[in-house]
Amino acid sequence: MRTQSTAEGERMNENQLKWRITDTKRLLHTPVFDVNEQHEVAATGIEGDYVAMEAPDWAMVVAEYQGSFVLVRQWRHSAECLSLEFPGGVVDGGEDAATAARRELKEETGFEAGKLTH
């Protein structure tokens, strides 16, 4: 594991590198993610405001059928273009990642997963 040093050359341990969130303000809420401004304080006393994105868990499936990968073509609004991707999506509440992966593969491609490996 790499360590970081202070200006004086002293090594800092892991706890000295951690920052503590003291305040959070939501800047933007969307169905897919939230953008928050967080006030954070380092163990060294340095503090500042930082922007963080918060999103639910996602599952992605790298599926193979007859020697080829199963991909989906989707419109990506921020890129303003079609994107060729592996199927995937949000893990719904109460769902585990494997269940979400199976569901997303079926919804987006019509394929049903056999054995899942992760």
PDB file of C-alpha atoms in Angstrom:
ATOM      1  CA  MET A   1       0.000   0.000   0.000  1.00  0.00           C
ATOM      2  CA  ARG A   2       1.302   3.460  -0.878  1.00  0.00           C
ATOM      3  CA  THR A   3       1.536   6.054   1.825  1.00  0.00           C
ATOM      4  CA  GLN A   4       1.457   9.793   1.556  1.00  0.00           C
ATOM      5  CA  SER A   5       3.906  12.132   3.228  1.00  0.00           C
ATOM      6  CA  THR A   6       3.497  15.557   4.789  1.00  0.00           C
ATOM      7  CA  ALA A   7       5.515  18.559   3.599  1.00  0.00           C
ATOM      8  CA  GLU A   8       7.957  17.759   6.402  1.00  0.00           C
ATOM      9  CA  GLY A   9       8.450  14.244   5.022  1.00  0.00           C
ATOM     10  CA  GLU A  10       6.533  12.445   7.795  1.00  0.00           C
ATOM     11  CA  ARG A  11       4.496   9.463   6.654  1.00  0.00           C
ATOM     12  CA  MET A  12       0.723   9.739   7.102  1.00  0.00           C
ATOM     13  CA  ASN A  13      -1.287   6.693   8.139  1.00  0.00           C
ATOM     14  CA  GLU A  14      -4.647   5.772   6.614  1.00  0.00           C
ATOM     15  CA  ASN A  15      -6.692   7.532   9.316  1.00  0.00           C
ATOM     16  CA  GLN A  16      -4.791  10.768   8.705  1.00  0.00           C
ATOM     17  CA  LEU A  17      -5.776  10.640   5.026  1.00  0.00           C
ATOM     18  CA  LYS A  18      -9.518  10.297   5.677  1.00  0.00           C
ATOM     19  CA  TRP A  19     -11.941  13.202   5.405  1.00  0.00           C
ATOM     20  CA  ARG A  20     -15.120  13.624   7.466  1.00  0.00           C
ATOM     21  CA  ILE A  21     -18.364  14.965   5.958  1.00  0.00           C
ATOM     22  CA  THR A  22     -19.814  17.623   8.265  1.00  0.00           C
ATOM     23  CA  ASP A  23     -22.636  18.929   6.077  1.00  0.00           C
ATOM     24  CA  THR A  24     -24.401  17.901   2.880  1.00  0.00           C
ATOM     25  CA  LYS A  25     -26.614  20.022   0.648  1.00  0.00           C
ATOM     26  CA  ARG A  26     -28.507  18.478  -2.295  1.00  0.00           C
ATOM     27  CA  LEU A  27     -27.917  20.540  -5.431  1.00  0.00           C
ATOM     28  CA  LEU A  28     -29.840  18.391  -7.909  1.00  0.00           C
ATOM     29  CA  HIS A  29     -32.193  15.413  -7.676  1.00  0.00           C
ATOM     30  CA  THR A  30     -32.982  13.253 -10.714  1.00  0.00           C
ATOM     31  CA  PRO A  31     -34.556   9.805 -11.110  1.00  0.00           C
ATOM     32  CA  VAL A  32     -31.101   8.362 -11.828  1.00  0.00           C
ATOM     33  CA  PHE A  33     -28.720  10.240  -9.495  1.00  0.00           C
ATOM     34  CA  ASP A  34     -28.335  13.124  -7.059  1.00  0.00           C
ATOM     35  CA  VAL A  35     -25.641  15.792  -6.995  1.00  0.00           C
ATOM     36  CA  ASN A  36     -24.616  16.952  -3.522  1.00  0.00           C
ATOM     37  CA  GLU A  37     -22.296  19.598  -2.153  1.00  0.00           C
ATOM     38  CA  GLN A  38     -20.453  18.239   0.862  1.00  0.00           C
ATOM     39  CA  HIS A  39     -18.472  20.218   3.404  1.00  0.00           C
ATOM     40  CA  GLU A  40     -15.568  18.016   4.433  1.00  0.00           C
ATOM     41  CA  VAL A  41     -12.811  18.268   7.018  1.00  0.00           C
ATOM     42  CA  ALA A  42      -9.496  16.410   6.815  1.00  0.00           C
ATOM     43  CA  ALA A  43      -7.750  14.986   9.854  1.00  0.00           C
ATOM     44  CA  THR A  44      -5.116  17.663   9.256  1.00  0.00           C
ATOM     45  CA  GLY A  45      -7.738  20.398   9.730  1.00  0.00           C
ATOM     46  CA  ILE A  46      -8.008  21.383   6.076  1.00  0.00           C
ATOM     47  CA  GLU A  47     -11.645  21.828   5.064  1.00  0.00           C
ATOM     48  CA  GLY A  48     -13.576  22.632   1.940  1.00  0.00           C
ATOM     49  CA  ASP A  49     -16.695  22.117  -0.134  1.00  0.00           C
ATOM     50  CA  TYR A  50     -16.718  19.290  -2.667  1.00  0.00           C
ATOM     51  CA  VAL A  51     -19.283  18.089  -5.204  1.00  0.00           C
ATOM     52  CA  ALA A  52     -20.245  14.415  -5.088  1.00  0.00           C
ATOM     53  CA  MET A  53     -22.614  12.353  -7.212  1.00  0.00           C
ATOM     54  CA  GLU A  54     -24.793   9.781  -5.456  1.00  0.00           C
ATOM     55  CA  ALA A  55     -26.405   6.993  -7.467  1.00  0.00           C
ATOM     56  CA  PRO A  56     -28.113   3.683  -6.718  1.00  0.00           C
ATOM     57  CA  ASP A  57     -26.345   0.386  -7.353  1.00  0.00           C
ATOM     58  CA  TRP A  58     -26.281  -0.818 -10.957  1.00  0.00           C
ATOM     59  CA  ALA A  59     -25.908  -4.244 -12.523  1.00  0.00           C
ATOM     60  CA  MET A  60     -24.354  -4.822 -15.933  1.00  0.00           C
ATOM     61  CA  VAL A  61     -24.386  -8.068 -17.904  1.00  0.00           C
ATOM     62  CA  VAL A  62     -21.607  -9.200 -20.218  1.00  0.00           C
ATOM     63  CA  ALA A  63     -23.592 -11.882 -22.031  1.00  0.00           C
ATOM     64  CA  GLU A  64     -22.338 -14.132 -24.796  1.00  0.00           C
ATOM     65  CA  TYR A  65     -24.502 -15.879 -27.393  1.00  0.00           C
ATOM     66  CA  GLN A  66     -23.074 -18.154 -30.093  1.00  0.00           C
ATOM     67  CA  GLY A  67     -19.591 -16.662 -29.758  1.00  0.00           C
ATOM     68  CA  SER A  68     -20.654 -12.998 -29.810  1.00  0.00           C
ATOM     69  CA  PHE A  69     -21.364 -10.480 -27.080  1.00  0.00           C
ATOM     70  CA  VAL A  70     -24.978  -9.399 -26.563  1.00  0.00           C
ATOM     71  CA  LEU A  71     -25.120  -5.593 -26.814  1.00  0.00           C
ATOM     72  CA  VAL A  72     -27.850  -2.964 -26.853  1.00  0.00           C
ATOM     73  CA  ARG A  73     -27.957   0.297 -28.783  1.00  0.00           C
ATOM     74  CA  GLN A  74     -29.312   3.147 -26.669  1.00  0.00           C
ATOM     75  CA  TRP A  75     -29.614   6.907 -26.997  1.00  0.00           C
ATOM     76  CA  ARG A  76     -27.423   8.761 -24.486  1.00  0.00           C
ATOM     77  CA  HIS A  77     -28.812  12.238 -23.882  1.00  0.00           C
ATOM     78  CA  SER A  78     -25.646  13.868 -22.520  1.00  0.00           C
ATOM     79  CA  ALA A  79     -23.549  12.577 -25.426  1.00  0.00           C
ATOM     80  CA  GLU A  80     -26.375  13.266 -27.924  1.00  0.00           C
ATOM     81  CA  CYS A  81     -25.692  10.036 -29.776  1.00  0.00           C
ATOM     82  CA  LEU A  82     -26.425   6.338 -29.915  1.00  0.00           C
ATOM     83  CA  SER A  83     -24.221   4.159 -27.743  1.00  0.00           C
ATOM     84  CA  LEU A  84     -23.482   0.448 -28.088  1.00  0.00           C
ATOM     85  CA  GLU A  85     -23.400  -1.036 -24.574  1.00  0.00           C
ATOM     86  CA  PHE A  86     -23.719  -4.115 -22.466  1.00  0.00           C
ATOM     87  CA  PRO A  87     -27.251  -4.407 -21.021  1.00  0.00           C
ATOM     88  CA  GLY A  88     -27.720  -3.171 -17.471  1.00  0.00           C
ATOM     89  CA  GLY A  89     -29.568  -0.870 -15.141  1.00  0.00           C
ATOM     90  CA  VAL A  90     -30.500   0.088 -11.610  1.00  0.00           C
ATOM     91  CA  VAL A  91     -30.800  -2.533  -8.875  1.00  0.00           C
ATOM     92  CA  ASP A  92     -34.347  -2.007  -7.589  1.00  0.00           C
ATOM     93  CA  GLY A  93     -35.116  -1.867  -3.865  1.00  0.00           C
ATOM     94  CA  GLY A  94     -35.243  -5.332  -2.317  1.00  0.00           C
ATOM     95  CA  GLU A  95     -33.446  -6.847  -5.307  1.00  0.00           C
ATOM     96  CA  ASP A  96     -29.963  -8.344  -5.294  1.00  0.00           C
ATOM     97  CA  ALA A  97     -27.477  -7.685  -8.104  1.00  0.00           C
ATOM     98  CA  ALA A  98     -27.968 -11.111  -9.726  1.00  0.00           C
ATOM     99  CA  THR A  99     -31.752 -10.673  -9.891  1.00  0.00           C
ATOM    100  CA  ALA A 100     -31.331  -7.185 -11.354  1.00  0.00           C
ATOM    101  CA  ALA A 101     -28.837  -8.468 -13.926  1.00  0.00           C
ATOM    102  CA  ARG A 102     -31.239 -11.194 -15.069  1.00  0.00           C
ATOM    103  CA  ARG A 103     -34.132  -8.717 -15.225  1.00  0.00           C
ATOM    104  CA  GLU A 104     -32.181  -6.096 -17.179  1.00  0.00           C
ATOM    105  CA  LEU A 105     -30.884  -8.652 -19.697  1.00  0.00           C
ATOM    106  CA  LYS A 106     -34.448  -9.893 -20.321  1.00  0.00           C
ATOM    107  CA  GLU A 107     -35.967  -6.370 -20.489  1.00  0.00           C
ATOM    108  CA  GLU A 108     -33.359  -4.929 -22.829  1.00  0.00           C
ATOM    109  CA  THR A 109     -32.593  -7.885 -25.112  1.00  0.00           C
ATOM    110  CA  GLY A 110     -35.178 -10.623 -24.661  1.00  0.00           C
ATOM    111  CA  PHE A 111     -32.391 -13.050 -23.690  1.00  0.00           C
ATOM    112  CA  GLU A 112     -32.617 -15.043 -20.465  1.00  0.00           C
ATOM    113  CA  ALA A 113     -29.440 -15.585 -18.481  1.00  0.00           C
ATOM    114  CA  GLY A 114     -28.206 -19.065 -17.716  1.00  0.00           C
ATOM    115  CA  LYS A 115     -25.319 -19.205 -15.269  1.00  0.00           C
ATOM    116  CA  LEU A 116     -24.211 -15.868 -13.801  1.00  0.00           C
ATOM    117  CA  THR A 117     -20.612 -15.333 -12.713  1.00  0.00           C
ATOM    118  CA  HIS A 118     -19.253 -12.278 -10.944  1.00  0.00           C
TER     119      HIS A 118
END
